[in-house]
Every structure is written in C-alpha cells, then in structure tokens.
PDB file of N, CA, C and O in Angstrom:
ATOM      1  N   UNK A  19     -12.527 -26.242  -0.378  1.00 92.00           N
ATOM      2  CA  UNK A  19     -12.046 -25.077   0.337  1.00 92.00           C
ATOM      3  C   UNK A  19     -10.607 -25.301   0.818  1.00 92.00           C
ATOM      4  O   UNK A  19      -9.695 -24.504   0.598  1.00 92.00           O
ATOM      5  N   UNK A  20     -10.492 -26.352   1.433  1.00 95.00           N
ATOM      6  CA  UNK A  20      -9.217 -27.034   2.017  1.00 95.00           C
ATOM      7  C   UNK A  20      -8.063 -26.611   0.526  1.00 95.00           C
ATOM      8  O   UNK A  20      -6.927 -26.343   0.916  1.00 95.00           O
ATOM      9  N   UNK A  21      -8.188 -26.558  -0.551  1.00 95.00           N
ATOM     10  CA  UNK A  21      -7.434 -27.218  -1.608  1.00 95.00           C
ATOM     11  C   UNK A  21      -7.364 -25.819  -2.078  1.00 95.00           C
ATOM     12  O   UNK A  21      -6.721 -25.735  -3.124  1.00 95.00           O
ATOM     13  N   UNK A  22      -7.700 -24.991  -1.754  1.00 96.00           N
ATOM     14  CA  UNK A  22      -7.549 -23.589  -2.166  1.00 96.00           C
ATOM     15  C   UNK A  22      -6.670 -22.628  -1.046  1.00 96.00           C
ATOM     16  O   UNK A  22      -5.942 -21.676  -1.330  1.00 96.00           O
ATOM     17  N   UNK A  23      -6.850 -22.960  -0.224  1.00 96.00           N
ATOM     18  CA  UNK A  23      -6.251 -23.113   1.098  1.00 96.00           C
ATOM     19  C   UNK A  23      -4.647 -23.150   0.771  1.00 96.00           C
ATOM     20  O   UNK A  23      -3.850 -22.256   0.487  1.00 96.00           O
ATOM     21  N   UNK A  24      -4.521 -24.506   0.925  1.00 97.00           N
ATOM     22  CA  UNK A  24      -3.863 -25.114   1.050  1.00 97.00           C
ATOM     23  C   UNK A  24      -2.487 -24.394  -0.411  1.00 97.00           C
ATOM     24  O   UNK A  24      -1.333 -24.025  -0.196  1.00 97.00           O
ATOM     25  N   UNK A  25      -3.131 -24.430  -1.578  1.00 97.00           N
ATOM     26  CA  UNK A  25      -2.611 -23.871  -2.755  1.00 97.00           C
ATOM     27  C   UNK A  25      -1.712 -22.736  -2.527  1.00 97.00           C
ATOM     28  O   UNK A  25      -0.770 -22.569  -3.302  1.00 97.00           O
ATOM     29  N   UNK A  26      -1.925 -21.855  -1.438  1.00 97.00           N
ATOM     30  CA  UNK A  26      -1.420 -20.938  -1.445  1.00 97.00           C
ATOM     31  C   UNK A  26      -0.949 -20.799  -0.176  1.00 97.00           C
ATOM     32  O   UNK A  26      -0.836 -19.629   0.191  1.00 97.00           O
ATOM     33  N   UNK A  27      -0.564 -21.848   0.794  1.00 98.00           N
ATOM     34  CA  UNK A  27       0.663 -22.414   1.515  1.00 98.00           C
ATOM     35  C   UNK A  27      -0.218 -21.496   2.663  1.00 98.00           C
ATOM     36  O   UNK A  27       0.429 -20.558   3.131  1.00 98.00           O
ATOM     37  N   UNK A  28      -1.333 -21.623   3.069  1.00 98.00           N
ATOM     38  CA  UNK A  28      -1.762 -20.897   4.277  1.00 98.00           C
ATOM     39  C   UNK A  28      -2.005 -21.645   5.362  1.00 98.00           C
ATOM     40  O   UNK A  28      -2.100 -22.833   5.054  1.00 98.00           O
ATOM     41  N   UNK A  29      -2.131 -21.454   6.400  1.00 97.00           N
ATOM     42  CA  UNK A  29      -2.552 -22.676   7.648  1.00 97.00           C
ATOM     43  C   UNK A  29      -3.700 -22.044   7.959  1.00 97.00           C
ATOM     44  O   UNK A  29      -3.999 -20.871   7.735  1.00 97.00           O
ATOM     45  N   UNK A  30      -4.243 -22.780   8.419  1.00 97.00           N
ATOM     46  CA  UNK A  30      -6.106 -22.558   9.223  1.00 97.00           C
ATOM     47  C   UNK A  30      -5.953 -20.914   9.870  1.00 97.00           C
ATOM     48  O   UNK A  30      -6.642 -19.910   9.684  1.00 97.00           O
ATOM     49  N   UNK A  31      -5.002 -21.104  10.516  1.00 98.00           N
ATOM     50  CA  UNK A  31      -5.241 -19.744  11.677  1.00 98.00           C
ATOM     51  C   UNK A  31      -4.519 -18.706  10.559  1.00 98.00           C
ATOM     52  O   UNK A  31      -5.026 -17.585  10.593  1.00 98.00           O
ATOM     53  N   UNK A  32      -3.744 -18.820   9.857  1.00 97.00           N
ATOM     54  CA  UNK A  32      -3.692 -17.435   8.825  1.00 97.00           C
ATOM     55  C   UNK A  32      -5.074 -16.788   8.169  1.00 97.00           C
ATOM     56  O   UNK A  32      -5.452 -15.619   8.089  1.00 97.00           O
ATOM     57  N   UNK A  33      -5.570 -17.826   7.808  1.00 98.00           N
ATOM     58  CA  UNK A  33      -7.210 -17.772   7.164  1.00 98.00           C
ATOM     59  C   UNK A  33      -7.859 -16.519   7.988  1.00 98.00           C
ATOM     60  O   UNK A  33      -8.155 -15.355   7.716  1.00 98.00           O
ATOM     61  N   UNK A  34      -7.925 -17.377   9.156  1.00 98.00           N
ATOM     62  CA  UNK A  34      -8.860 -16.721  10.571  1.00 98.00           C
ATOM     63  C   UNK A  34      -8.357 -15.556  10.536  1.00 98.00           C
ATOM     64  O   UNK A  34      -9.007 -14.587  10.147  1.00 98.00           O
ATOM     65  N   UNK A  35      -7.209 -15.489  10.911  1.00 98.00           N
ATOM     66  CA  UNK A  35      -6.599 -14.422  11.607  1.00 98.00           C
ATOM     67  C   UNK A  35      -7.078 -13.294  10.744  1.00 98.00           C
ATOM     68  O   UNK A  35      -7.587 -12.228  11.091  1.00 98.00           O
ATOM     69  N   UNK A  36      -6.855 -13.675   9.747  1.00 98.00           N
ATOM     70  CA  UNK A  36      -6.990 -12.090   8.526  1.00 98.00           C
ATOM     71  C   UNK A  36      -8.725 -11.683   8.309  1.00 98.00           C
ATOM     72  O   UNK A  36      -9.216 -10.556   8.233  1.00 98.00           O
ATOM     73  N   UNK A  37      -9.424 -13.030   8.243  1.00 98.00           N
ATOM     74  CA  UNK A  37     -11.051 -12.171   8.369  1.00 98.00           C
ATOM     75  C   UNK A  37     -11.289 -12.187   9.890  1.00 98.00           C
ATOM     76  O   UNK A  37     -12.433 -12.488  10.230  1.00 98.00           O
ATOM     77  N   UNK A  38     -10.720 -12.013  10.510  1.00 98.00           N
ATOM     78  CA  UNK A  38     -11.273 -11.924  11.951  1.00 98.00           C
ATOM     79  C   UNK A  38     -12.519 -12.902  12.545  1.00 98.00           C
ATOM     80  O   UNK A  38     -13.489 -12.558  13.220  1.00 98.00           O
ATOM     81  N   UNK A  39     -12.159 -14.197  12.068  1.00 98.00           N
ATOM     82  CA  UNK A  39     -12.689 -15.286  12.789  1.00 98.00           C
ATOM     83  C   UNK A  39     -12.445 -16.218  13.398  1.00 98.00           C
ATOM     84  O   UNK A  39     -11.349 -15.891  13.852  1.00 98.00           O
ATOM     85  N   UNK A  40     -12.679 -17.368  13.845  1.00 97.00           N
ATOM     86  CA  UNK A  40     -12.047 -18.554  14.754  1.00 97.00           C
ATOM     87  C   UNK A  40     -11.427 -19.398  13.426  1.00 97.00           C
ATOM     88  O   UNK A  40     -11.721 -19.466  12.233  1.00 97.00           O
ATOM     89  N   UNK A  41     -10.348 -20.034  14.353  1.00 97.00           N
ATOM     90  CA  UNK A  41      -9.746 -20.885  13.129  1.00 97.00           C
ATOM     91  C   UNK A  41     -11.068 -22.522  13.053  1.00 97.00           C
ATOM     92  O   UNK A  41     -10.866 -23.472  12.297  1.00 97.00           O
ATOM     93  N   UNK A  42     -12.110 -22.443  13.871  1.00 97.00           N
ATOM     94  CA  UNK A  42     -12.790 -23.566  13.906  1.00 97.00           C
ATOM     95  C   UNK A  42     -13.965 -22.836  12.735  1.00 97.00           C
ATOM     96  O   UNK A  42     -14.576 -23.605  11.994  1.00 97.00           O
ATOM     97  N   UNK A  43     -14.127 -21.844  12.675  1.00 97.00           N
ATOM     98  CA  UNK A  43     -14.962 -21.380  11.342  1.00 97.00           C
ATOM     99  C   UNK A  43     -14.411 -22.262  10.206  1.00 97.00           C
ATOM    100  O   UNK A  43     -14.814 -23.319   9.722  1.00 97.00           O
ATOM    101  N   UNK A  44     -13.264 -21.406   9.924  1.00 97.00           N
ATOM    102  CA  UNK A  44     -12.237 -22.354   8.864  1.00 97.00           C
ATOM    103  C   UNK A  44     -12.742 -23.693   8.637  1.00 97.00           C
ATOM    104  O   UNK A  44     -13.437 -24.208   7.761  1.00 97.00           O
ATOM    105  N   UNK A  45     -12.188 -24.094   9.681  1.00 97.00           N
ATOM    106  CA  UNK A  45     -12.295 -25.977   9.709  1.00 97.00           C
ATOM    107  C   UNK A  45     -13.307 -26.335   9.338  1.00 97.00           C
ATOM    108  O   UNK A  45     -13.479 -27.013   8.325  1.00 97.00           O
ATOM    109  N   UNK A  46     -14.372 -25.844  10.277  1.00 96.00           N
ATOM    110  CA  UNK A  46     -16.185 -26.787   9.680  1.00 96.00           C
ATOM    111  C   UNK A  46     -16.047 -26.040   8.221  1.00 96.00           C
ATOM    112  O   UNK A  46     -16.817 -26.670   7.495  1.00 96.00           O
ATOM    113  N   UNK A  47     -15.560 -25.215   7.607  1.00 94.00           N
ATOM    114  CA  UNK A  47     -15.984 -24.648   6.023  1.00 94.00           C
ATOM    115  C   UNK A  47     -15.121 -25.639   5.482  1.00 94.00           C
ATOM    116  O   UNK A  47     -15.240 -25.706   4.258  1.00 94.00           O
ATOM    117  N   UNK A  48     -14.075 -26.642   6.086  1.00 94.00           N
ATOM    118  CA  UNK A  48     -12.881 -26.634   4.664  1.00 94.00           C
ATOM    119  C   UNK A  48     -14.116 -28.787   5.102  1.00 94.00           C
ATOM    120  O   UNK A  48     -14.363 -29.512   4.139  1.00 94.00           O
ATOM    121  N   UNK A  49     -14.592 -29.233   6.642  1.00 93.00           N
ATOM    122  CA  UNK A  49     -14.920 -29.922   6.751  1.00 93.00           C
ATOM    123  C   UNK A  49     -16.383 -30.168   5.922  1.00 93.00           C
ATOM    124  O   UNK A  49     -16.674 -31.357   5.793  1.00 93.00           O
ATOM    125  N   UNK A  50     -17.180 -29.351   5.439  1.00 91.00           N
ATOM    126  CA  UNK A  50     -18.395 -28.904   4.807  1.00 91.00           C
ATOM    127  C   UNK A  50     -19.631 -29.176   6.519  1.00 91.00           C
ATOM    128  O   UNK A  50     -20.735 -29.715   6.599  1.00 91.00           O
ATOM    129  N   UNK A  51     -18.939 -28.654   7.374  1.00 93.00           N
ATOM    130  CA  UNK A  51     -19.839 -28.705   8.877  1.00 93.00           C
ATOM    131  C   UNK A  51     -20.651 -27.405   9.034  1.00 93.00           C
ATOM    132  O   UNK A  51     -21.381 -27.153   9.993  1.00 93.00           O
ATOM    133  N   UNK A  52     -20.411 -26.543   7.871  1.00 92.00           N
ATOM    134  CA  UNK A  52     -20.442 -25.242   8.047  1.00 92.00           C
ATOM    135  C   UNK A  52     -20.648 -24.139   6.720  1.00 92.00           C
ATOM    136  O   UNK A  52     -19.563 -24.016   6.152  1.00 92.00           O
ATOM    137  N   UNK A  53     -21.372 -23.580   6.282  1.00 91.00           N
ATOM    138  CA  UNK A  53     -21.115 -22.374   5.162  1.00 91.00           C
ATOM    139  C   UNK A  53     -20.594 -21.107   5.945  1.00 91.00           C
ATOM    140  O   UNK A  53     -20.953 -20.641   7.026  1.00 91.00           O
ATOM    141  N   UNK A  54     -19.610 -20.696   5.027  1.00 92.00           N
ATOM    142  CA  UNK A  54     -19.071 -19.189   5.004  1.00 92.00           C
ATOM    143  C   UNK A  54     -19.862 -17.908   5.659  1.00 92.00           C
ATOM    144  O   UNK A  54     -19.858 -16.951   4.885  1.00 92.00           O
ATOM    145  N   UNK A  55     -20.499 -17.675   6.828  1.00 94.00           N
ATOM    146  CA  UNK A  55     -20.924 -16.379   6.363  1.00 94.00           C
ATOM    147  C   UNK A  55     -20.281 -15.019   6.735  1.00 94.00           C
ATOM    148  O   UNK A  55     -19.837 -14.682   7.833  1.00 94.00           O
ATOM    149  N   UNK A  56     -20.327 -14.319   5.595  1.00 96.00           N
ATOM    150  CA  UNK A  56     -19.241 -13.297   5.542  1.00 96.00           C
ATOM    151  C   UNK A  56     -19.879 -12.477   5.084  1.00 96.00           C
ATOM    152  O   UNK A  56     -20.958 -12.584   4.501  1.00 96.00           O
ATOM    153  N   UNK A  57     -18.930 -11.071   5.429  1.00 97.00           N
ATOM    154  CA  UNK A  57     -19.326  -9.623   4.964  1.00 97.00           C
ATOM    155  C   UNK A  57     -18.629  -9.491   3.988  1.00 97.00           C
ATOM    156  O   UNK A  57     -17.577 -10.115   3.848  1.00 97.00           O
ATOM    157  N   UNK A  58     -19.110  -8.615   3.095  1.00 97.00           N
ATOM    158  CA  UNK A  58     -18.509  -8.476   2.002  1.00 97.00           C
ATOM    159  C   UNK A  58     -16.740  -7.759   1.893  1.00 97.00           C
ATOM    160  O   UNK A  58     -16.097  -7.546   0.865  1.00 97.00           O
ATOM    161  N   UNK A  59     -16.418  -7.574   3.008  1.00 98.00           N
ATOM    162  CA  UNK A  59     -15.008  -6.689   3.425  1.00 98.00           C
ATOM    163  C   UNK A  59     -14.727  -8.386   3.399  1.00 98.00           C
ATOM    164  O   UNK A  59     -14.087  -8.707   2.398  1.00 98.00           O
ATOM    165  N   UNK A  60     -15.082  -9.548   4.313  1.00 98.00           N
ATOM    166  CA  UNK A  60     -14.425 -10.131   4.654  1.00 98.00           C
ATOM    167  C   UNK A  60     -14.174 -11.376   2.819  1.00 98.00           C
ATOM    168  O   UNK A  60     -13.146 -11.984   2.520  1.00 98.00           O
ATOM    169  N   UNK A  61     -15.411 -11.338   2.062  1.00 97.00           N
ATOM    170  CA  UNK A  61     -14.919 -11.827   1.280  1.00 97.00           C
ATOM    171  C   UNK A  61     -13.816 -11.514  -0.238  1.00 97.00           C
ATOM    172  O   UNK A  61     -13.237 -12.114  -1.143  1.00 97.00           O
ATOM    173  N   UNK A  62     -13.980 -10.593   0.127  1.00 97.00           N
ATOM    174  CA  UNK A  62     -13.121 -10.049  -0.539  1.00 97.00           C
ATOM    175  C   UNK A  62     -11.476  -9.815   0.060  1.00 97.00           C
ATOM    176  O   UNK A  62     -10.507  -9.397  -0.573  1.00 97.00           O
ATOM    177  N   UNK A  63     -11.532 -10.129   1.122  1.00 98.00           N
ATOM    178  CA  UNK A  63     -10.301 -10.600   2.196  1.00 98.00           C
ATOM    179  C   UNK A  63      -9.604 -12.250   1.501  1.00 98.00           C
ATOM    180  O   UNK A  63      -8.493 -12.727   1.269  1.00 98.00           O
ATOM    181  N   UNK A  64     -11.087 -12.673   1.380  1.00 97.00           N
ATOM    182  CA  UNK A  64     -10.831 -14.237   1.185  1.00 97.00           C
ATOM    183  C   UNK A  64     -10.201 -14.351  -0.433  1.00 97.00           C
ATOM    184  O   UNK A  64      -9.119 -14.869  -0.711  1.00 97.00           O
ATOM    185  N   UNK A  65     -10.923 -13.885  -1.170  1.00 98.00           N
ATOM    186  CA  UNK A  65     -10.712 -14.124  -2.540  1.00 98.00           C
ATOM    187  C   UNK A  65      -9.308 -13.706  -2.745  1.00 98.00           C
ATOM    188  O   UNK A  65      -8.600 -14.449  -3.426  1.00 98.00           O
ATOM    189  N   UNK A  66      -8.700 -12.394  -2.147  1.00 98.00           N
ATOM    190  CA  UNK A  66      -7.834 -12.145  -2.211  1.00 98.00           C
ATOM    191  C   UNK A  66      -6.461 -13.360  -1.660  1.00 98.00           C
ATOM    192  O   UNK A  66      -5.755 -13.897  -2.515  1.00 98.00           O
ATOM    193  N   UNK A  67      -6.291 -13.606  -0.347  1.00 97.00           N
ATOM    194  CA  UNK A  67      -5.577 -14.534  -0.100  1.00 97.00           C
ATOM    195  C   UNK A  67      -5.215 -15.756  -0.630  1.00 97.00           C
ATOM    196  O   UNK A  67      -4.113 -16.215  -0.929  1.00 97.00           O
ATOM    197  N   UNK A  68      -6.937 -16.441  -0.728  1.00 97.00           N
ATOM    198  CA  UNK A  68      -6.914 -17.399  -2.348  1.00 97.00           C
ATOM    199  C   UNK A  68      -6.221 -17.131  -3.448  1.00 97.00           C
ATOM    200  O   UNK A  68      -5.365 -17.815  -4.008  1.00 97.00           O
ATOM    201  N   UNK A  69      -6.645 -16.098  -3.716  1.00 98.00           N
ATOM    202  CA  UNK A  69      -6.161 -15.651  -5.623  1.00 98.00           C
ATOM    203  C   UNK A  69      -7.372 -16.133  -6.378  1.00 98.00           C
ATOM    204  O   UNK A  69      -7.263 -16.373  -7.580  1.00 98.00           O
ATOM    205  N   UNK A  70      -8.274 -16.256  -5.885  1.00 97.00           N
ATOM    206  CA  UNK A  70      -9.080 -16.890  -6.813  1.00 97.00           C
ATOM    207  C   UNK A  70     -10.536 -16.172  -7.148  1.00 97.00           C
ATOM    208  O   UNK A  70     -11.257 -15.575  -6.348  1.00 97.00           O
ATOM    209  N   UNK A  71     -10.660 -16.296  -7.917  1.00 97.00           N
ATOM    210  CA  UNK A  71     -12.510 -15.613  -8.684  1.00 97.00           C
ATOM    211  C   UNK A  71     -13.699 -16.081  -7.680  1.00 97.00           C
ATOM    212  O   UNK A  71     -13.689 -17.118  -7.017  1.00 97.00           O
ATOM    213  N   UNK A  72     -14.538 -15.281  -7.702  1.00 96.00           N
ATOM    214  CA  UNK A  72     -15.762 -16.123  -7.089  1.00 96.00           C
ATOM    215  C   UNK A  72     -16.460 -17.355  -7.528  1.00 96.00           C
ATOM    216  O   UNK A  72     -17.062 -18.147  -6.803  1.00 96.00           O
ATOM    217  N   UNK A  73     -16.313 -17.403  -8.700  1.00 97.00           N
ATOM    218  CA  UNK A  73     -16.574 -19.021  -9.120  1.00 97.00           C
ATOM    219  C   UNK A  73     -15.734 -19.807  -8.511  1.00 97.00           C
ATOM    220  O   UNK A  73     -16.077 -20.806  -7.880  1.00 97.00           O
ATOM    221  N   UNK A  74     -14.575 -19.413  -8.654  1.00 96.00           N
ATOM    222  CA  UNK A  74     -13.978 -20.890  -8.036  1.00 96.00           C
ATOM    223  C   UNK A  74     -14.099 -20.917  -6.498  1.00 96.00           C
ATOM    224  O   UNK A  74     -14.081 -22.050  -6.015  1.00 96.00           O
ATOM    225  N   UNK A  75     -14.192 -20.104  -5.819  1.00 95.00           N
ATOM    226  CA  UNK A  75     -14.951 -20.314  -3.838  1.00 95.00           C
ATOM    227  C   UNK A  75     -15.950 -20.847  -4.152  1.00 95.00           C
ATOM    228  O   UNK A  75     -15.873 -22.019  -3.785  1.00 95.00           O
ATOM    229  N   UNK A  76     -17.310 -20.558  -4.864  1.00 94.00           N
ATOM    230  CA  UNK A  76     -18.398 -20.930  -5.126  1.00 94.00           C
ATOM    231  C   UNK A  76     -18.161 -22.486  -5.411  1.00 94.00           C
ATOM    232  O   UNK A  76     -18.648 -23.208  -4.540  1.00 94.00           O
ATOM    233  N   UNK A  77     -17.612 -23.041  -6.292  1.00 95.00           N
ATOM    234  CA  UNK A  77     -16.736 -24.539  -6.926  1.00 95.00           C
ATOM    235  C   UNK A  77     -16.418 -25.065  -5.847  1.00 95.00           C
ATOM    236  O   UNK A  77     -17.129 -26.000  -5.476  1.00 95.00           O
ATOM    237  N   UNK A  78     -15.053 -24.583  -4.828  1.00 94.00           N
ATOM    238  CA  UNK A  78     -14.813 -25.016  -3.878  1.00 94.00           C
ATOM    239  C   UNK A  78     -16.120 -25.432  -2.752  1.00 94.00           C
ATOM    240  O   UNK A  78     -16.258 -26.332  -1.924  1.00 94.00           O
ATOM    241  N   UNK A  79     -16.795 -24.513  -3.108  1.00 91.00           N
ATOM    242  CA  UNK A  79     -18.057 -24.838  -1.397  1.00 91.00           C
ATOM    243  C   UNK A  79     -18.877 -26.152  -1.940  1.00 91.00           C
ATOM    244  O   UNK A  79     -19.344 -27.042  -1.229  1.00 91.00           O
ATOM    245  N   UNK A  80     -18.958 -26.034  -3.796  1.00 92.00           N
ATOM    246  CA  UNK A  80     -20.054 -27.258  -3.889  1.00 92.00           C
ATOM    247  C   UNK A  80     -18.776 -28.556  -3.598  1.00 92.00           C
ATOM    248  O   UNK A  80     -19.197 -29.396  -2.802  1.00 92.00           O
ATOM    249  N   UNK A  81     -17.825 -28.743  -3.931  1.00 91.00           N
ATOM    250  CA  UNK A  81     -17.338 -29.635  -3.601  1.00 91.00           C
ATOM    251  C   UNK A  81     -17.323 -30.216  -2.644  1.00 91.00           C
ATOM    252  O   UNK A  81     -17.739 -31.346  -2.389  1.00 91.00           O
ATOM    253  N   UNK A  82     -16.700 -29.263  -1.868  1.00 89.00           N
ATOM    254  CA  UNK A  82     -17.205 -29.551  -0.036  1.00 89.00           C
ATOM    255  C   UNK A  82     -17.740 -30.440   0.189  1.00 89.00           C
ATOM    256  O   UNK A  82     -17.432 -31.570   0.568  1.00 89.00           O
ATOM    257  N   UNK A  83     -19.154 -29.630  -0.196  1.00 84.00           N
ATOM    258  CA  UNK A  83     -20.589 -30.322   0.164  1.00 84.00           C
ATOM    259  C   UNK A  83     -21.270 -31.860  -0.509  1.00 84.00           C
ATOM    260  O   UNK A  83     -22.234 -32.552  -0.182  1.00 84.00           O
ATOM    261  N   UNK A  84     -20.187 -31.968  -1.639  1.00 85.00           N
ATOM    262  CA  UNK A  84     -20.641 -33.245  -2.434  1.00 85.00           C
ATOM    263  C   UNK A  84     -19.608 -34.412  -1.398  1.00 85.00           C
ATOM    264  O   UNK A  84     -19.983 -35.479  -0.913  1.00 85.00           O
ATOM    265  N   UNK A  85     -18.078 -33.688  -1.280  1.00 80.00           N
ATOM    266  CA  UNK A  85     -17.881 -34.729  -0.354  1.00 80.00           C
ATOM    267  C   UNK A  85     -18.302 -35.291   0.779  1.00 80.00           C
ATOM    268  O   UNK A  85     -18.269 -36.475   1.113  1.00 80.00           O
ATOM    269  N   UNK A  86     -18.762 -34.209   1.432  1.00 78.00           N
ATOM    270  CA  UNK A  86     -19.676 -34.629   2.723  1.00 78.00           C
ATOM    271  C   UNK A  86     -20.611 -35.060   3.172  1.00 78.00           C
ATOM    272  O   UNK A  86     -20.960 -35.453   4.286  1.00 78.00           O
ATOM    273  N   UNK A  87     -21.455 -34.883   1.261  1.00 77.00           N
ATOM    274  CA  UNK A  87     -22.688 -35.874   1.275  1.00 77.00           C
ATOM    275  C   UNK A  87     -22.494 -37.028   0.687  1.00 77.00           C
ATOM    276  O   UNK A  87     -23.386 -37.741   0.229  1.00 77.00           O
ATOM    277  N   UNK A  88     -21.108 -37.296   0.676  1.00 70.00           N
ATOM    278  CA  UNK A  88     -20.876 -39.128   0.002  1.00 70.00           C
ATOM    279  C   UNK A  88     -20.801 -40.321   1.156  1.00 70.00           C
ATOM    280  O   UNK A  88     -20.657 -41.497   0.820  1.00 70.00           O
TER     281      UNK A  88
END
C-alpha cells in the first residue's frame, strides 16, 4: 500500500484528507495493522489518486499482509 502511495508522491494525510479519514487509518493499512474499509465513493477516490486498477490495491493489501506475517 505504502509503495503505491508513495508512487504518486502523496503523504499519509493527502490520502486521508481526500477519503475523509484519519491519517492513522492510512498508516495501520500501509502497516498491514488494519484492512481498508471503504465505501464504494471512497474507493474509487482511492484508485483514482493511485492510478491504479483494482488488482493492483488488491496486490498491494496481499503484500502488506505477507510482510507482516514474516
């Protein structure tokens, strides 16, 4: 999540700011402390800022989660 993020030169609280959540949402999602849950306005907020397809958020979250279970 972090790396998708990051790709497109955003900081934590830009993230937030635009789906209308805490920038600590962000964090536990990019930390894998946390899954996404979102409305569909808001993911489509996300994909957009990303640039990216739903596979690759989907990609990004298993990663996450593989790092966090190493």
């Amino acid at each position: 999540m972090k790396e998708l993020r990051e790709r497109k030169r955003l900081r934590l609280i830009d993230v937030a700011y635009k789906l209308g959540i805490s920038e600590t949402s962000v964090r536990n999602w990019e930390h894998g402390r946390a899954i996404p849950r979102l409305t569909f306005e808001q993911i489509e907020i996300l994909l957009s800022l990303y640039e990216c397809s739903v596979t690759d958020l989907k990609q990004a979250l298993a990663e996450t989660s593989r790092r966090k279970a190493s």
